[in-house]
């Protein structure tokens, strides 16, 4: 039976308005809706008076202006970035120019190793955090403390931010309610993503605030469903290979029935991410290196 993911897509907000969503937490949604961003990027503000901003968002002047207008009379003391995709980090530059606040993140996109631009189209190569955070490191502000939780997979530099003493986790694009995450090699890594899902199961958080879409109020069930979904996808890929379907395009055609045409490339990258992982585990092999165009088959062990 197919795994049911308890998706959450009911989402009420008004573009351009900084709105309270929970004690200590406000959110403003940027007007950059797409098949990858749902209604747009949700920029979070934590605290009151002296605040942290999480994921300033895309390079949209009106978004930064609306955020600053919503924060009139308050001071931004910290700019936190979950990861370096162009819908998350570019507005950090404008926000920093306006506030002088330092930026915090794991590091530059893909460790600063610029790859094939066609593959890395979503990466923000310009963002370099002022302060680098490692797993478990704390960021202390006025009335709040964050713990950085390194969750590579969607990108190698992805961080979630746990709000201390509140069981709240800002989950970025690692775990979202409206959709699964895109895992696009080379920076996206399926094995790392699965390990990062397991990592969240070991945490006591009771609510996740992802960067896109509504909060997840049963996070453990949600994470378990994602793990089961990926395992199911992996079995589907192995079935394709057993049936002699060894190209990524053919596998996508068989496994993703009814997929929006605009999402075909992303689906292909996720399948490729699975194949790289399976090849690394010795389960599958390819003619030559495990590229997206390679021909794959079950390994003859
Ligand atoms: Zn992303």
PDB file of C-alpha atoms and ligand atoms in Angstrom:
ATOM      1  CA  UNK A   1       0.000   0.000   0.000  1.00  0.00           C
ATOM      2  CA  UNK A   2       1.238   3.451  -0.846  1.00  0.00           C
ATOM      3  CA  UNK A   3       2.533   5.539   2.028  1.00  0.00           C
ATOM      4  CA  UNK A   4       0.170   8.380   2.938  1.00  0.00           C
ATOM      5  CA  UNK A   5       1.956  11.600   3.817  1.00  0.00           C
ATOM      6  CA  UNK A   6      -0.233  13.836   6.024  1.00  0.00           C
ATOM      7  CA  UNK A   7       0.308  16.936   3.859  1.00  0.00           C
ATOM      8  CA  UNK A   8      -0.823  20.281   5.271  1.00  0.00           C
ATOM      9  CA  UNK A   9      -1.712  22.968   2.781  1.00  0.00           C
ATOM     10  CA  UNK A  10      -4.363  25.062   4.541  1.00  0.00           C
ATOM     11  CA  UNK A  11      -2.521  28.314   4.915  1.00  0.00           C
ATOM     12  CA  UNK A  12      -3.982  31.723   5.715  1.00  0.00           C
ATOM     13  CA  UNK A  13      -1.815  34.812   5.407  1.00  0.00           C
ATOM     14  CA  UNK A  14      -1.667  38.145   3.651  1.00  0.00           C
ATOM     15  CA  UNK A  15       1.275  39.003   1.369  1.00  0.00           C
ATOM     16  CA  UNK A  16       3.452  41.820   2.637  1.00  0.00           C
ATOM     17  CA  UNK A  17       2.133  41.797   6.210  1.00  0.00           C
ATOM     18  CA  UNK A  18       4.182  40.794   9.246  1.00  0.00           C
ATOM     19  CA  UNK A  19       1.684  38.727  11.223  1.00  0.00           C
ATOM     20  CA  UNK A  20       1.867  37.007  14.615  1.00  0.00           C
ATOM     21  CA  UNK A  21       1.577  33.213  14.255  1.00  0.00           C
ATOM     22  CA  UNK A  22       2.512  32.051  17.783  1.00  0.00           C
ATOM     23  CA  UNK A  23       3.849  33.565  21.011  1.00  0.00           C
ATOM     24  CA  UNK A  24       7.221  35.166  20.182  1.00  0.00           C
ATOM     25  CA  UNK A  25       6.855  34.336  16.467  1.00  0.00           C
ATOM     26  CA  UNK A  26       5.771  36.502  13.540  1.00  0.00           C
ATOM     27  CA  UNK A  27       5.883  35.702   9.823  1.00  0.00           C
ATOM     28  CA  UNK A  28       5.736  37.629   6.553  1.00  0.00           C
ATOM     29  CA  UNK A  29       5.277  35.799   3.250  1.00  0.00           C
ATOM     30  CA  UNK A  30       7.117  37.008   0.142  1.00  0.00           C
ATOM     31  CA  UNK A  31       5.258  37.197  -3.135  1.00  0.00           C
ATOM     32  CA  UNK A  32       7.292  34.499  -4.888  1.00  0.00           C
ATOM     33  CA  UNK A  33       4.789  31.633  -5.245  1.00  0.00           C
ATOM     34  CA  UNK A  34       5.866  28.722  -7.496  1.00  0.00           C
ATOM     35  CA  UNK A  35       5.675  24.923  -7.747  1.00  0.00           C
ATOM     36  CA  UNK A  36       8.794  24.888  -5.514  1.00  0.00           C
ATOM     37  CA  UNK A  37       7.912  27.595  -2.976  1.00  0.00           C
ATOM     38  CA  UNK A  38       4.161  26.980  -2.486  1.00  0.00           C
ATOM     39  CA  UNK A  39       2.628  30.416  -1.673  1.00  0.00           C
ATOM     40  CA  UNK A  40       6.083  31.965  -1.244  1.00  0.00           C
ATOM     41  CA  UNK A  41       8.923  32.246   1.241  1.00  0.00           C
ATOM     42  CA  UNK A  42       7.861  32.655   4.878  1.00  0.00           C
ATOM     43  CA  UNK A  43      10.304  34.933   6.662  1.00  0.00           C
ATOM     44  CA  UNK A  44      10.091  34.489  10.441  1.00  0.00           C
ATOM     45  CA  UNK A  45      10.723  37.064  13.133  1.00  0.00           C
ATOM     46  CA  UNK A  46      11.432  35.783  16.645  1.00  0.00           C
ATOM     47  CA  UNK A  47      11.303  37.971  19.755  1.00  0.00           C
ATOM     48  CA  UNK A  48      10.021  41.420  20.477  1.00  0.00           C
ATOM     49  CA  UNK A  49      11.948  44.696  20.425  1.00  0.00           C
ATOM     50  CA  UNK A  50      15.290  43.067  19.640  1.00  0.00           C
ATOM     51  CA  UNK A  51      14.557  40.354  17.159  1.00  0.00           C
ATOM     52  CA  UNK A  52      16.031  37.605  15.002  1.00  0.00           C
ATOM     53  CA  UNK A  53      14.980  37.193  11.384  1.00  0.00           C
ATOM     54  CA  UNK A  54      15.068  33.672   9.915  1.00  0.00           C
ATOM     55  CA  UNK A  55      15.393  33.316   6.128  1.00  0.00           C
ATOM     56  CA  UNK A  56      15.145  36.906   4.841  1.00  0.00           C
ATOM     57  CA  UNK A  57      13.928  35.518   1.522  1.00  0.00           C
ATOM     58  CA  UNK A  58      14.380  36.154  -2.187  1.00  0.00           C
ATOM     59  CA  UNK A  59      15.863  39.305  -3.674  1.00  0.00           C
ATOM     60  CA  UNK A  60      12.578  41.225  -3.749  1.00  0.00           C
ATOM     61  CA  UNK A  61      12.808  44.877  -2.698  1.00  0.00           C
ATOM     62  CA  UNK A  62       9.128  45.020  -1.719  1.00  0.00           C
ATOM     63  CA  UNK A  63       9.551  42.038   0.620  1.00  0.00           C
ATOM     64  CA  UNK A  64      12.423  43.584   2.563  1.00  0.00           C
ATOM     65  CA  UNK A  65      10.612  46.944   2.662  1.00  0.00           C
ATOM     66  CA  UNK A  66       7.457  45.307   4.048  1.00  0.00           C
ATOM     67  CA  UNK A  67       9.489  43.389   6.639  1.00  0.00           C
ATOM     68  CA  UNK A  68      11.253  46.564   7.781  1.00  0.00           C
ATOM     69  CA  UNK A  69       7.938  48.463   7.907  1.00  0.00           C
ATOM     70  CA  UNK A  70       6.495  45.692  10.076  1.00  0.00           C
ATOM     71  CA  UNK A  71       9.488  46.017  12.405  1.00  0.00           C
ATOM     72  CA  UNK A  72       9.367  49.827  12.761  1.00  0.00           C
ATOM     73  CA  UNK A  73      10.688  50.818  16.197  1.00  0.00           C
ATOM     74  CA  UNK A  74      12.348  47.422  16.733  1.00  0.00           C
ATOM     75  CA  UNK A  75      15.925  46.297  16.169  1.00  0.00           C
ATOM     76  CA  UNK A  76      17.045  43.311  14.118  1.00  0.00           C
ATOM     77  CA  UNK A  77      19.987  41.847  16.050  1.00  0.00           C
ATOM     78  CA  UNK A  78      20.492  38.548  14.178  1.00  0.00           C
ATOM     79  CA  UNK A  79      19.867  37.310  10.620  1.00  0.00           C
ATOM     80  CA  UNK A  80      19.671  33.507  10.488  1.00  0.00           C
ATOM     81  CA  UNK A  81      19.714  31.534   7.246  1.00  0.00           C
ATOM     82  CA  UNK A  82      18.595  27.896   7.000  1.00  0.00           C
ATOM     83  CA  UNK A  83      20.334  27.348   3.646  1.00  0.00           C
ATOM     84  CA  UNK A  84      21.567  29.063   0.503  1.00  0.00           C
ATOM     85  CA  UNK A  85      18.768  28.682  -2.023  1.00  0.00           C
ATOM     86  CA  UNK A  86      17.697  31.762  -3.901  1.00  0.00           C
ATOM     87  CA  UNK A  87      14.291  31.873  -2.230  1.00  0.00           C
ATOM     88  CA  UNK A  88      15.912  31.957   1.256  1.00  0.00           C
ATOM     89  CA  UNK A  89      19.172  33.890   1.570  1.00  0.00           C
ATOM     90  CA  UNK A  90      19.546  36.680  -1.051  1.00  0.00           C
ATOM     91  CA  UNK A  91      17.521  39.273   0.901  1.00  0.00           C
ATOM     92  CA  UNK A  92      20.030  38.945   3.758  1.00  0.00           C
ATOM     93  CA  UNK A  93      22.189  41.507   1.937  1.00  0.00           C
ATOM     94  CA  UNK A  94      19.486  44.199   1.824  1.00  0.00           C
ATOM     95  CA  UNK A  95      18.345  43.418   5.362  1.00  0.00           C
ATOM     96  CA  UNK A  96      21.896  43.692   6.643  1.00  0.00           C
ATOM     97  CA  UNK A  97      22.429  46.949   4.756  1.00  0.00           C
ATOM     98  CA  UNK A  98      19.336  48.375   6.469  1.00  0.00           C
ATOM     99  CA  UNK A  99      19.962  47.033   9.984  1.00  0.00           C
ATOM    100  CA  UNK A 100      23.671  46.234  10.347  1.00  0.00           C
ATOM    101  CA  UNK A 101      22.782  42.867  11.917  1.00  0.00           C
ATOM    102  CA  UNK A 102      25.255  40.008  11.428  1.00  0.00           C
ATOM    103  CA  UNK A 103      24.261  36.933   9.401  1.00  0.00           C
ATOM    104  CA  UNK A 104      24.453  33.370  10.702  1.00  0.00           C
ATOM    105  CA  UNK A 105      24.535  30.153   8.692  1.00  0.00           C
ATOM    106  CA  UNK A 106      26.427  26.927   8.143  1.00  0.00           C
ATOM    107  CA  UNK A 107      28.549  28.301   5.317  1.00  0.00           C
ATOM    108  CA  UNK A 108      28.476  29.281   1.642  1.00  0.00           C
ATOM    109  CA  UNK A 109      26.513  27.275  -0.909  1.00  0.00           C
ATOM    110  CA  UNK A 110      28.003  23.824  -1.571  1.00  0.00           C
ATOM    111  CA  UNK A 111      31.003  24.734   0.576  1.00  0.00           C
ATOM    112  CA  UNK A 112      31.818  27.456  -1.979  1.00  0.00           C
ATOM    113  CA  UNK A 113      32.587  24.848  -4.663  1.00  0.00           C
ATOM    114  CA  UNK A 114      30.754  26.230  -7.631  1.00  0.00           C
ATOM    115  CA  UNK A 115      29.455  23.332  -9.685  1.00  0.00           C
ATOM    116  CA  UNK A 116      27.751  23.062 -13.040  1.00  0.00           C
ATOM    117  CA  UNK A 117      25.564  26.199 -13.155  1.00  0.00           C
ATOM    118  CA  UNK A 118      22.821  24.297 -14.999  1.00  0.00           C
ATOM    119  CA  UNK A 119      22.583  21.891 -12.081  1.00  0.00           C
ATOM    120  CA  UNK A 120      22.966  24.521  -9.395  1.00  0.00           C
ATOM    121  CA  UNK A 121      20.376  26.942 -10.733  1.00  0.00           C
ATOM    122  CA  UNK A 122      18.718  27.371  -7.338  1.00  0.00           C
ATOM    123  CA  UNK A 123      21.885  28.106  -5.382  1.00  0.00           C
ATOM    124  CA  UNK A 124      22.730  31.521  -3.939  1.00  0.00           C
ATOM    125  CA  UNK A 125      26.492  31.651  -4.461  1.00  0.00           C
ATOM    126  CA  UNK A 126      26.777  35.175  -3.068  1.00  0.00           C
ATOM    127  CA  UNK A 127      25.732  34.558   0.521  1.00  0.00           C
ATOM    128  CA  UNK A 128      28.570  34.031   2.994  1.00  0.00           C
ATOM    129  CA  UNK A 129      27.534  34.148   6.666  1.00  0.00           C
ATOM    130  CA  UNK A 130      29.375  36.519   8.995  1.00  0.00           C
ATOM    131  CA  UNK A 131      29.244  33.841  11.698  1.00  0.00           C
ATOM    132  CA  UNK A 132      29.361  30.156  10.839  1.00  0.00           C
ATOM    133  CA  UNK A 133      27.334  27.766  12.952  1.00  0.00           C
ATOM    134  CA  UNK A 134      28.027  24.093  13.566  1.00  0.00           C
ATOM    135  CA  UNK A 135      25.653  21.417  14.792  1.00  0.00           C
ATOM    136  CA  UNK A 136      24.544  22.062  18.369  1.00  0.00           C
ATOM    137  CA  UNK A 137      25.912  25.607  18.520  1.00  0.00           C
ATOM    138  CA  UNK A 138      23.765  28.195  20.264  1.00  0.00           C
ATOM    139  CA  UNK A 139      22.801  31.682  19.203  1.00  0.00           C
ATOM    140  CA  UNK A 140      21.710  33.829  22.122  1.00  0.00           C
ATOM    141  CA  UNK A 141      19.518  36.892  21.712  1.00  0.00           C
ATOM    142  CA  UNK A 142      17.198  39.015  23.785  1.00  0.00           C
ATOM    143  CA  UNK A 143      14.622  36.634  25.272  1.00  0.00           C
ATOM    144  CA  UNK A 144      15.438  33.706  22.992  1.00  0.00           C
ATOM    145  CA  UNK A 145      18.135  31.091  22.391  1.00  0.00           C
ATOM    146  CA  UNK A 146      18.457  29.060  19.195  1.00  0.00           C
ATOM    147  CA  UNK A 147      20.213  25.771  18.751  1.00  0.00           C
ATOM    148  CA  UNK A 148      21.583  25.116  15.259  1.00  0.00           C
ATOM    149  CA  UNK A 149      20.670  21.622  14.058  1.00  0.00           C
ATOM    150  CA  UNK A 150      22.720  20.617  11.016  1.00  0.00           C
ATOM    151  CA  UNK A 151      20.377  18.761   8.667  1.00  0.00           C
ATOM    152  CA  UNK A 152      22.190  18.193   5.352  1.00  0.00           C
ATOM    153  CA  UNK A 153      20.316  16.573   2.470  1.00  0.00           C
ATOM    154  CA  UNK A 154      18.219  19.226   0.722  1.00  0.00           C
ATOM    155  CA  UNK A 155      21.517  21.146   0.671  1.00  0.00           C
ATOM    156  CA  UNK A 156      24.784  20.267   2.386  1.00  0.00           C
ATOM    157  CA  UNK A 157      24.616  23.464   4.473  1.00  0.00           C
ATOM    158  CA  UNK A 158      21.019  23.164   5.690  1.00  0.00           C
ATOM    159  CA  UNK A 159      20.355  24.133   9.304  1.00  0.00           C
ATOM    160  CA  UNK A 160      17.165  23.865  11.302  1.00  0.00           C
ATOM    161  CA  UNK A 161      16.861  26.175  14.309  1.00  0.00           C
ATOM    162  CA  UNK A 162      15.471  24.885  17.586  1.00  0.00           C
ATOM    163  CA  UNK A 163      13.984  27.556  19.849  1.00  0.00           C
ATOM    164  CA  UNK A 164      15.158  26.634  23.331  1.00  0.00           C
ATOM    165  CA  UNK A 165      12.546  25.872  26.027  1.00  0.00           C
ATOM    166  CA  UNK A 166       9.670  25.974  23.547  1.00  0.00           C
ATOM    167  CA  UNK A 167       9.784  22.663  21.588  1.00  0.00           C
ATOM    168  CA  UNK A 168       9.638  24.797  18.409  1.00  0.00           C
ATOM    169  CA  UNK A 169      11.820  23.944  15.412  1.00  0.00           C
ATOM    170  CA  UNK A 170      12.231  26.165  12.366  1.00  0.00           C
ATOM    171  CA  UNK A 171      12.628  23.402   9.821  1.00  0.00           C
ATOM    172  CA  UNK A 172      13.506  25.378   6.667  1.00  0.00           C
ATOM    173  CA  UNK A 173      13.112  23.204   3.572  1.00  0.00           C
ATOM    174  CA  UNK A 174      14.251  20.020   5.339  1.00  0.00           C
ATOM    175  CA  UNK A 175      10.733  19.149   6.525  1.00  0.00           C
ATOM    176  CA  UNK A 176       7.744  20.976   5.050  1.00  0.00           C
ATOM    177  CA  UNK A 177       4.045  20.325   5.456  1.00  0.00           C
ATOM    178  CA  UNK A 178       2.888  21.072   1.925  1.00  0.00           C
ATOM    179  CA  UNK A 179       5.397  18.950  -0.027  1.00  0.00           C
ATOM    180  CA  UNK A 180       8.357  16.630   0.106  1.00  0.00           C
ATOM    181  CA  UNK A 181      11.795  18.262  -0.248  1.00  0.00           C
ATOM    182  CA  UNK A 182      13.683  18.340  -3.530  1.00  0.00           C
ATOM    183  CA  UNK A 183      16.970  16.438  -3.215  1.00  0.00           C
ATOM    184  CA  UNK A 184      19.030  17.554  -6.214  1.00  0.00           C
ATOM    185  CA  UNK A 185      22.598  16.244  -6.583  1.00  0.00           C
ATOM    186  CA  UNK A 186      25.384  17.116  -6.421  1.00  0.00           C
ATOM    187  CA  UNK A 187      24.732  19.314  -3.379  1.00  0.00           C
ATOM    188  CA  UNK A 188      21.537  17.463  -2.488  1.00  0.00           C
ATOM    189  CA  UNK A 189      22.326  14.092  -0.934  1.00  0.00           C
ATOM    190  CA  UNK A 190      19.764  11.346  -0.280  1.00  0.00           C
ATOM    191  CA  UNK A 191      21.789   9.423   2.307  1.00  0.00           C
ATOM    192  CA  UNK A 192      22.427  12.643   4.241  1.00  0.00           C
ATOM    193  CA  UNK A 193      18.755  13.619   3.945  1.00  0.00           C
ATOM    194  CA  UNK A 194      17.593  10.281   5.382  1.00  0.00           C
ATOM    195  CA  UNK A 195      20.084  10.600   8.252  1.00  0.00           C
ATOM    196  CA  UNK A 196      18.836  14.151   8.888  1.00  0.00           C
ATOM    197  CA  UNK A 197      15.231  12.893   9.071  1.00  0.00           C
ATOM    198  CA  UNK A 198      16.327  10.262  11.611  1.00  0.00           C
ATOM    199  CA  UNK A 199      18.095  12.985  13.549  1.00  0.00           C
ATOM    200  CA  UNK A 200      14.835  14.928  14.006  1.00  0.00           C
ATOM    201  CA  UNK A 201      13.095  11.812  15.350  1.00  0.00           C
ATOM    202  CA  UNK A 202      15.516  11.968  18.269  1.00  0.00           C
ATOM    203  CA  UNK A 203      14.439  15.491  19.198  1.00  0.00           C
ATOM    204  CA  UNK A 204      11.561  16.545  21.478  1.00  0.00           C
ATOM    205  CA  UNK A 205      10.134  19.294  19.218  1.00  0.00           C
ATOM    206  CA  UNK A 206       6.343  19.422  19.121  1.00  0.00           C
ATOM    207  CA  UNK A 207       5.834  21.946  16.309  1.00  0.00           C
ATOM    208  CA  UNK A 208       7.786  22.746  13.132  1.00  0.00           C
ATOM    209  CA  UNK A 209       7.637  26.056  11.299  1.00  0.00           C
ATOM    210  CA  UNK A 210       8.892  25.400   7.759  1.00  0.00           C
ATOM    211  CA  UNK A 211       9.896  28.244   5.442  1.00  0.00           C
ATOM    212  CA  UNK A 212       7.061  27.401   3.040  1.00  0.00           C
ATOM    213  CA  UNK A 213       3.489  26.719   4.090  1.00  0.00           C
ATOM    214  CA  UNK A 214       1.798  26.125   7.432  1.00  0.00           C
ATOM    215  CA  UNK A 215       3.168  24.730  10.692  1.00  0.00           C
ATOM    216  CA  UNK A 216       3.439  20.987  11.252  1.00  0.00           C
ATOM    217  CA  UNK A 217       1.786  20.086  14.523  1.00  0.00           C
ATOM    218  CA  UNK A 218       2.481  16.321  14.528  1.00  0.00           C
ATOM    219  CA  UNK A 219       6.094  16.503  13.420  1.00  0.00           C
ATOM    220  CA  UNK A 220       7.138  12.988  14.412  1.00  0.00           C
ATOM    221  CA  UNK A 221       4.328  11.400  12.369  1.00  0.00           C
ATOM    222  CA  UNK A 222       5.210  13.658   9.496  1.00  0.00           C
ATOM    223  CA  UNK A 223       8.921  12.791   9.564  1.00  0.00           C
ATOM    224  CA  UNK A 224       8.156   9.077   9.826  1.00  0.00           C
ATOM    225  CA  UNK A 225       5.864   9.341   6.796  1.00  0.00           C
ATOM    226  CA  UNK A 226       8.645  11.047   4.806  1.00  0.00           C
ATOM    227  CA  UNK A 227      11.083   8.270   5.732  1.00  0.00           C
ATOM    228  CA  UNK A 228       8.543   5.620   4.685  1.00  0.00           C
ATOM    229  CA  UNK A 229       7.822   7.530   1.461  1.00  0.00           C
ATOM    230  CA  UNK A 230      11.505   7.586   0.471  1.00  0.00           C
ATOM    231  CA  UNK A 231      11.904   3.893   1.248  1.00  0.00           C
ATOM    232  CA  UNK A 232       8.864   3.209  -0.916  1.00  0.00           C
ATOM    233  CA  UNK A 233      10.349   5.341  -3.698  1.00  0.00           C
ATOM    234  CA  UNK A 234      13.596   3.413  -3.418  1.00  0.00           C
ATOM    235  CA  UNK A 235      11.767   0.068  -3.791  1.00  0.00           C
ATOM    236  CA  UNK A 236       9.940   1.498  -6.816  1.00  0.00           C
ATOM    237  CA  UNK A 237      13.258   2.438  -8.406  1.00  0.00           C
ATOM    238  CA  UNK A 238      14.662  -1.044  -7.775  1.00  0.00           C
ATOM    239  CA  UNK A 239      11.545  -2.556  -9.376  1.00  0.00           C
ATOM    240  CA  UNK A 240      12.096  -0.388 -12.452  1.00  0.00           C
ATOM    241  CA  UNK A 241      15.700  -1.554 -12.674  1.00  0.00           C
ATOM    242  CA  UNK A 242      14.614  -5.194 -12.367  1.00  0.00           C
ATOM    243  CA  UNK A 243      12.163  -4.565 -15.207  1.00  0.00           C
ATOM    244  CA  UNK A 244      15.026  -3.222 -17.344  1.00  0.00           C
ATOM    245  CA  UNK A 245      14.055   0.473 -17.028  1.00  0.00           C
ATOM    246  CA  UNK A 246      17.502   1.902 -16.289  1.00  0.00           C
ATOM    247  CA  UNK A 247      17.350   5.548 -17.332  1.00  0.00           C
ATOM    248  CA  UNK A 248      16.245   8.334 -14.977  1.00  0.00           C
ATOM    249  CA  UNK A 249      13.638   9.639 -17.448  1.00  0.00           C
ATOM    250  CA  UNK A 250      12.035   6.224 -17.828  1.00  0.00           C
ATOM    251  CA  UNK A 251      11.942   5.721 -14.067  1.00  0.00           C
ATOM    252  CA  UNK A 252      10.266   9.126 -13.543  1.00  0.00           C
ATOM    253  CA  UNK A 253       7.675   8.256 -16.190  1.00  0.00           C
ATOM    254  CA  UNK A 254       6.825   5.015 -14.432  1.00  0.00           C
ATOM    255  CA  UNK A 255       6.884   6.191 -10.834  1.00  0.00           C
ATOM    256  CA  UNK A 256       5.537   9.752 -10.936  1.00  0.00           C
ATOM    257  CA  UNK A 257       2.120   9.312 -12.469  1.00  0.00           C
ATOM    258  CA  UNK A 258       0.184  12.567 -12.893  1.00  0.00           C
ATOM    259  CA  UNK A 259       3.172  14.793 -12.108  1.00  0.00           C
ATOM    260  CA  UNK A 260       2.914  18.470 -13.151  1.00  0.00           C
ATOM    261  CA  UNK A 261       5.135  18.929 -16.238  1.00  0.00           C
ATOM    262  CA  UNK A 262       7.079  21.711 -14.486  1.00  0.00           C
ATOM    263  CA  UNK A 263       8.228  19.262 -11.824  1.00  0.00           C
ATOM    264  CA  UNK A 264       9.698  16.591 -14.122  1.00  0.00           C
ATOM    265  CA  UNK A 265      13.264  17.809 -13.805  1.00  0.00           C
ATOM    266  CA  UNK A 266      13.022  17.967 -10.022  1.00  0.00           C
ATOM    267  CA  UNK A 267      11.602  14.436  -9.926  1.00  0.00           C
ATOM    268  CA  UNK A 268      14.481  13.278 -12.134  1.00  0.00           C
ATOM    269  CA  UNK A 269      16.962  14.796  -9.712  1.00  0.00           C
ATOM    270  CA  UNK A 270      15.350  13.059  -6.752  1.00  0.00           C
ATOM    271  CA  UNK A 271      15.498   9.725  -8.614  1.00  0.00           C
ATOM    272  CA  UNK A 272      19.134  10.460  -9.454  1.00  0.00           C
ATOM    273  CA  UNK A 273      19.788  11.180  -5.758  1.00  0.00           C
ATOM    274  CA  UNK A 274      18.347   7.756  -4.888  1.00  0.00           C
ATOM    275  CA  UNK A 275      20.470   6.068  -7.570  1.00  0.00           C
ATOM    276  CA  UNK A 276      23.672   7.720  -6.305  1.00  0.00           C
ATOM    277  CA  UNK A 277      22.845   6.508  -2.806  1.00  0.00           C
ATOM    278  CA  UNK A 278      22.037   2.972  -4.044  1.00  0.00           C
ATOM    279  CA  UNK A 279      25.265   2.896  -6.079  1.00  0.00           C
ATOM    280  CA  UNK A 280      27.289   4.022  -3.052  1.00  0.00           C
ATOM    281  CA  UNK A 281      25.709   1.166  -1.087  1.00  0.00           C
ATOM    282  CA  UNK A 282      26.634  -1.300  -3.840  1.00  0.00           C
ATOM    283  CA  UNK A 283      22.989  -2.143  -4.616  1.00  0.00           C
ATOM    284  CA  UNK A 284      23.016  -0.737  -8.139  1.00  0.00           C
ATOM    285  CA  UNK A 285      25.700  -0.056 -10.738  1.00  0.00           C
ATOM    286  CA  UNK A 286      25.948   2.176 -13.772  1.00  0.00           C
ATOM    287  CA  UNK A 287      27.844   2.313 -17.029  1.00  0.00           C
ATOM    288  CA  UNK A 288      30.569   4.772 -16.096  1.00  0.00           C
ATOM    289  CA  UNK A 289      30.084   7.367 -13.352  1.00  0.00           C
ATOM    290  CA  UNK A 290      26.586   7.625 -11.771  1.00  0.00           C
ATOM    291  CA  UNK A 291      25.479  10.710 -13.709  1.00  0.00           C
ATOM    292  CA  UNK A 292      21.858  11.704 -14.353  1.00  0.00           C
ATOM    293  CA  UNK A 293      22.156  10.373 -17.925  1.00  0.00           C
ATOM    294  CA  UNK A 294      23.825   7.075 -17.034  1.00  0.00           C
ATOM    295  CA  UNK A 295      22.227   3.667 -17.523  1.00  0.00           C
ATOM    296  CA  UNK A 296      21.588   1.910 -14.206  1.00  0.00           C
ATOM    297  CA  UNK A 297      20.977  -1.742 -13.311  1.00  0.00           C
ATOM    298  CA  UNK A 298      20.892  -3.942 -10.230  1.00  0.00           C
ATOM    299  CA  UNK A 299      24.475  -4.725  -9.176  1.00  0.00           C
ATOM    300  CA  UNK A 300      25.727  -8.217  -9.994  1.00  0.00           C
ATOM    301  CA  UNK A 301      27.191  -9.097  -6.644  1.00  0.00           C
TER     302      UNK A 301
HETATM  303 ZN1  LIG B   1      15.671  25.132  -0.602  1.00  0.00          ZN
END
